[in-house]
């Protein structure tokens, strides 16, 4: 007599994990298709439409890239903080404030482009770091959960951007009602409308990944993130590391904001962050906080977002699109856990 | 196999007396592990039955099944002749099975009387302080366990708290009392009192299951011994027929050479102390956890620290290793003031530290075995050069440490938490011994290891000592301290009660100091 038993393995075999990831995405798409079909749409036609308008033309691919880039910055921002055991829910706010600071430089400092652009990048990063400074210090010195503080700071940053864009910094030409004037400098494009923000993001992801694996500091961050007690035991400066990494996290999101305003949008306006900061949390979690993994998951989320835009143009509501995204995450989480299990066939003992 | 008639006769029971508790091929599986496999066990009225096994042998799982905390996956549980399937611990208590856990489940702010009556169906509906105390006093006399009903539990010594726990269990008409490592928290004197109470309890026709991994006390207290290994029952033996050696062999499954005696290192030259503590105190969150500790530690000696766990031993290791900074007093390493040096500097100066709670303070359980193995040496060549870290160098070092630690590692990228407790301990111990050029602090190094591995580790400590390293050995096993240390200091409530050379020490005086008597006040 044989019986079957599930056994949990300590490590998920990478191949199984990958297959289950793919399977979970397919399953989510099938589920979504069933729901669409039940509500009277033709899922096959919709699917074909999404694929053709995303990958079928260079315009689609350019749009995709413009979504891809900010998701990398925000995903990296969240992932880096996760590495030291902090949840940066505030990439959204840091993105906004980074964009705001970069805009300030562009509007009020004049000089040659090769001076202004780096200055804007620096302003974006400093802005992002500043926006996470208070949550960071509160966490490091008073053990206040950064989960709440970073989230709350988001609203402040968003409102600040709205106020500046519709008030003091409003385009004086009267052409725009809720944005600043067009920035005098912009991040140059290298392919259609795709600007250098994307390759820089990819380079940063690779650099961070090397940093974690190949530097002494990276090792310390891994230890401190996994168990601060062990880091203290080994005499590592845990608090300094926490502060440093959280500021870096803010700076990455801030740089994303700078690239967005100076590369993609060209003006500072309310809602410029487009929820990239929040989606970045999903990107980082799906990538298990691995910087190179962020590239894959950010691309995947970009495809979803772009598909969502296409679907909306076909008369579907935002909620439907969000539901599909949620389904994929849910299935992916189930798949990840399932990858740990192995089916054992055991011979039951007699008696 | 002996027929049961002879078991009952040898226990002085009428032939045919059914066992109080009988387990028939009980199995319990957890994901990835077999916790118990076809275990048979009979416990008869009037016997003290010891359950012996290494950590992870399945003793606790088995008892959790008997007390209704876990449900078994296969097998039968028979209590007083009736097949039972406990749905909850309450069912087990109603069936007359009570357990005293290692960590007491008492409300510290309540009095003894209140604790006894808490959550007890027989507590009268209308109560007064007086009635509770009278009832408790009555129970205490009936059951022969002396307690003062009026005392608040927090004011009791650990031994007295244990007595309250036992009283609480017995008050609920337990016929079978299960004790999980009861002596771990007791001084030798308190342990002896406990044994007397247990004998009185079984003399009334009740039974005790006594879980332990201490061979010596099992031989002293029990009538029969069941040995578990890897979740399976290895044997049930009459205690009279056992020796420490035969039991150790049953537990571990192979012949072990128990280290004969400790060979004194070549007479210690009156060298300068490697470490001096002068009047060191440490304030905790509420009270002072270390009080005016002064001692010298000499190169080439093993200083044993005895004491019931929780009397400041952990804090002492923290202060010496730089994890905590003394609130007052000074610490000198080779004559240099290192009171504020910090953990990293002290590790670099050659202080290794095997921490008490290795999984949570000495390791990062979710990170790979490699990351954990290099925790002490990651910062220096060949692992790090100019801020660059070499994963390959780390992997090599991890392999090296694992091989001398005799830990079989299937995959060095596996999270360290997937190693067994014993293997984690071995890995941490070897990692620390590598850097311990001056001092090794070993807090409860034998916890989680089997008898054979303890011996191997202790022999390494002796080698370290003979090469001139000073070892601070903290242990709750007096036997271990007496056989391996050169001097023994006894801690109580954050103070050192006294220090004496091991050859002049005896269990009696150490026990008194563990209970709070100062050396100068000893009779």
CSV table of N, CA and C in Angstrom, one decimal, chain A residues 5-11 210 212-217 219-220 222-224 226-227 229-237 241 341 349, chain B residues 32 37 323 343-344 353 355 359-367 371 374-376 378-379 384 387-389 391 411 414-415 418 431-432:
chain,number,residue,atom,x,y,z
A,5,UNK,N,2.5,11.8,0.7
A,5,UNK,CA,2.7,12.8,1.7
A,5,UNK,C,3.4,14.0,1.1
A,6,UNK,N,3.1,15.2,1.6
A,6,UNK,CA,3.8,16.4,1.1
A,6,UNK,C,4.9,16.7,2.1
A,7,UNK,N,6.0,17.0,1.5
A,7,UNK,CA,7.1,17.3,2.4
A,7,UNK,C,7.7,18.7,2.0
A,8,UNK,N,7.9,19.5,3.0
A,8,UNK,CA,8.4,20.9,2.7
A,8,UNK,C,9.9,20.8,2.7
A,9,UNK,N,10.5,21.3,1.6
A,9,UNK,CA,11.9,21.3,1.5
A,9,UNK,C,12.5,22.7,1.9
A,10,UNK,N,13.7,22.7,2.4
A,10,UNK,CA,14.2,24.0,2.9
A,10,UNK,C,14.4,25.0,1.7
A,11,UNK,N,14.9,24.5,0.6
A,11,UNK,CA,15.1,25.4,-0.6
A,11,UNK,C,14.2,25.0,-1.7
A,210,UNK,N,26.0,43.8,-7.7
A,210,UNK,CA,27.4,43.6,-7.5
A,210,UNK,C,27.8,44.0,-6.1
A,212,UNK,N,25.9,44.2,-3.4
A,212,UNK,CA,25.5,43.3,-2.3
A,212,UNK,C,26.4,42.0,-2.2
A,213,UNK,N,26.8,41.5,-3.4
A,213,UNK,CA,27.6,40.3,-3.4
A,213,UNK,C,29.1,40.5,-3.2
A,214,UNK,N,29.6,41.6,-3.7
A,214,UNK,CA,31.0,41.7,-3.8
A,214,UNK,C,31.7,42.8,-3.0
A,215,UNK,N,30.9,43.4,-2.1
A,215,UNK,CA,31.6,44.3,-1.2
A,215,UNK,C,31.4,43.9,0.2
A,216,UNK,N,32.3,44.4,1.1
A,216,UNK,CA,32.3,44.1,2.5
A,216,UNK,C,31.0,44.7,3.1
A,217,UNK,N,30.7,46.0,2.6
A,217,UNK,CA,29.6,46.6,3.1
A,217,UNK,C,28.3,45.9,2.8
A,219,UNK,N,28.0,42.7,2.4
A,219,UNK,CA,27.8,41.6,3.3
A,219,UNK,C,27.3,42.0,4.6
A,220,UNK,N,27.8,43.1,5.1
A,220,UNK,CA,27.3,43.6,6.4
A,220,UNK,C,25.8,44.0,6.4
A,222,UNK,N,23.6,42.6,4.4
A,222,UNK,CA,22.9,41.3,4.4
A,222,UNK,C,22.7,40.8,5.8
A,223,UNK,N,23.8,40.8,6.6
A,223,UNK,CA,23.7,40.3,7.9
A,223,UNK,C,22.8,41.2,8.8
A,224,UNK,N,23.0,42.5,8.7
A,224,UNK,CA,22.2,43.4,9.6
A,224,UNK,C,20.7,43.3,9.2
A,226,UNK,N,19.2,40.6,7.9
A,226,UNK,CA,18.6,39.3,8.2
A,226,UNK,C,18.5,39.2,9.8
A,227,UNK,N,19.4,39.7,10.5
A,227,UNK,CA,19.4,39.6,12.0
A,227,UNK,C,20.2,40.6,12.6
A,229,UNK,N,20.6,41.4,15.6
A,229,UNK,CA,21.3,40.8,16.7
A,229,UNK,C,22.6,40.2,16.4
A,230,UNK,N,22.7,39.5,15.3
A,230,UNK,CA,23.9,38.8,14.9
A,230,UNK,C,24.9,39.9,14.4
A,231,UNK,N,24.4,41.0,13.8
A,231,UNK,CA,25.3,42.0,13.3
A,231,UNK,C,25.9,42.8,14.5
A,232,UNK,N,25.1,43.0,15.5
A,232,UNK,CA,25.7,43.6,16.7
A,232,UNK,C,26.7,42.7,17.4
A,233,UNK,N,26.4,41.5,17.4
A,233,UNK,CA,27.3,40.5,18.0
A,233,UNK,C,28.6,40.5,17.2
A,234,UNK,N,28.6,40.7,15.9
A,234,UNK,CA,29.9,40.7,15.1
A,234,UNK,C,30.5,42.1,15.2
A,235,UNK,N,29.8,43.0,15.9
A,235,UNK,CA,30.4,44.4,16.1
A,235,UNK,C,30.2,45.3,14.9
A,236,UNK,N,29.1,45.0,14.1
A,236,UNK,CA,28.9,45.9,13.0
A,236,UNK,C,28.1,47.1,13.4
A,237,UNK,N,28.3,48.3,12.8
A,237,UNK,CA,27.6,49.5,13.1
A,237,UNK,C,26.2,49.5,12.6
A,241,UNK,N,24.4,51.6,9.4
A,241,UNK,CA,24.1,51.0,8.1
A,241,UNK,C,22.6,51.2,7.8
A,341,UNK,N,7.5,22.4,-1.9
A,341,UNK,CA,6.9,21.1,-1.5
A,341,UNK,C,7.3,20.1,-2.5
A,349,UNK,N,3.4,1.1,6.6
A,349,UNK,CA,3.9,-0.1,7.3
A,349,UNK,C,2.7,-1.0,7.6
B,32,UNK,N,8.6,17.2,6.6
B,32,UNK,CA,10.0,17.1,6.4
B,32,UNK,C,10.7,16.2,7.5
B,37,UNK,N,8.1,7.6,15.5
B,37,UNK,CA,7.7,6.5,14.6
B,37,UNK,C,7.5,5.3,15.5
B,323,UNK,N,29.4,43.3,23.9
B,323,UNK,CA,28.1,43.5,23.4
B,323,UNK,C,27.3,44.5,24.3
B,343,UNK,N,32.3,45.3,20.5
B,343,UNK,CA,32.4,43.9,20.2
B,343,UNK,C,33.4,43.6,19.1
B,344,UNK,N,33.4,44.5,18.1
B,344,UNK,CA,34.3,44.2,16.9
B,344,UNK,C,35.8,44.3,17.4
B,353,UNK,N,33.3,34.2,21.1
B,353,UNK,CA,32.1,34.1,22.0
B,353,UNK,C,31.1,33.2,21.4
B,355,UNK,N,27.6,32.3,21.9
B,355,UNK,CA,26.6,32.9,22.7
B,355,UNK,C,25.5,31.8,23.1
B,359,UNK,N,21.1,30.7,17.7
B,359,UNK,CA,20.4,31.0,16.5
B,359,UNK,C,20.0,32.4,16.4
B,360,UNK,N,19.8,33.1,17.5
B,360,UNK,CA,19.3,34.5,17.3
B,360,UNK,C,20.3,35.5,17.7
B,361,UNK,N,21.4,35.2,18.3
B,361,UNK,CA,22.4,36.2,18.5
B,361,UNK,C,23.7,35.9,17.8
B,362,UNK,N,23.9,34.6,17.5
B,362,UNK,CA,25.2,34.3,16.8
B,362,UNK,C,25.1,34.0,15.4
B,363,UNK,N,23.8,34.0,14.8
B,363,UNK,CA,23.7,33.6,13.4
B,363,UNK,C,22.6,34.5,12.8
B,364,UNK,N,22.5,34.5,11.5
B,364,UNK,CA,21.4,35.1,10.8
B,364,UNK,C,20.7,33.9,10.2
B,365,UNK,N,19.7,33.4,10.8
B,365,UNK,CA,19.1,32.1,10.4
B,365,UNK,C,18.6,32.0,9.0
B,366,UNK,N,18.2,33.2,8.4
B,366,UNK,CA,17.6,33.1,7.1
B,366,UNK,C,18.7,33.2,6.0
B,367,UNK,N,19.9,33.6,6.4
B,367,UNK,CA,21.0,33.7,5.4
B,367,UNK,C,21.7,32.3,5.2
B,371,UNK,N,27.4,32.6,4.5
B,371,UNK,CA,27.3,33.9,5.2
B,371,UNK,C,27.5,33.8,6.7
B,374,UNK,N,31.2,32.8,7.9
B,374,UNK,CA,32.3,33.8,7.8
B,374,UNK,C,32.1,35.1,8.7
B,375,UNK,N,31.1,35.0,9.5
B,375,UNK,CA,30.7,36.2,10.3
B,375,UNK,C,31.9,36.9,11.0
B,376,UNK,N,32.8,36.1,11.5
B,376,UNK,CA,33.9,36.7,12.2
B,376,UNK,C,35.1,37.1,11.3
B,378,UNK,N,34.9,38.0,7.9
B,378,UNK,CA,34.6,38.5,6.6
B,378,UNK,C,35.4,39.8,6.3
B,379,UNK,N,35.8,40.5,7.3
B,379,UNK,CA,36.4,41.8,7.1
B,379,UNK,C,37.8,41.9,6.8
B,384,UNK,N,38.1,39.9,2.5
B,384,UNK,CA,37.9,41.3,2.1
B,384,UNK,C,39.2,42.0,1.8
B,387,UNK,N,37.7,46.8,0.9
B,387,UNK,CA,36.2,46.9,0.8
B,387,UNK,C,35.5,46.0,-0.1
B,388,UNK,N,36.3,45.2,-0.9
B,388,UNK,CA,35.7,44.2,-1.8
B,388,UNK,C,35.7,42.9,-1.1
B,389,UNK,N,34.6,42.2,-1.3
B,389,UNK,CA,34.3,41.0,-0.6
B,389,UNK,C,34.4,39.8,-1.6
B,391,UNK,N,33.1,36.3,-2.5
B,391,UNK,CA,32.2,35.2,-2.3
B,391,UNK,C,32.9,33.9,-2.3
B,411,UNK,N,24.4,21.7,1.0
B,411,UNK,CA,24.3,22.9,0.2
B,411,UNK,C,24.7,24.1,1.0
B,414,UNK,N,22.1,26.9,1.5
B,414,UNK,CA,20.9,26.6,2.3
B,414,UNK,C,20.9,27.6,3.5
B,415,UNK,N,19.7,28.1,3.8
B,415,UNK,CA,19.6,28.9,5.0
B,415,UNK,C,20.1,28.2,6.3
B,418,UNK,N,18.1,25.8,8.6
B,418,UNK,CA,17.7,24.4,8.2
B,418,UNK,C,18.7,23.4,8.8
B,431,UNK,N,33.7,28.4,14.5
B,431,UNK,CA,34.0,29.7,14.0
B,431,UNK,C,34.6,30.6,15.1
B,432,UNK,N,34.1,30.4,16.3
B,432,UNK,CA,34.6,31.3,17.4
B,432,UNK,C,36.0,30.8,17.9
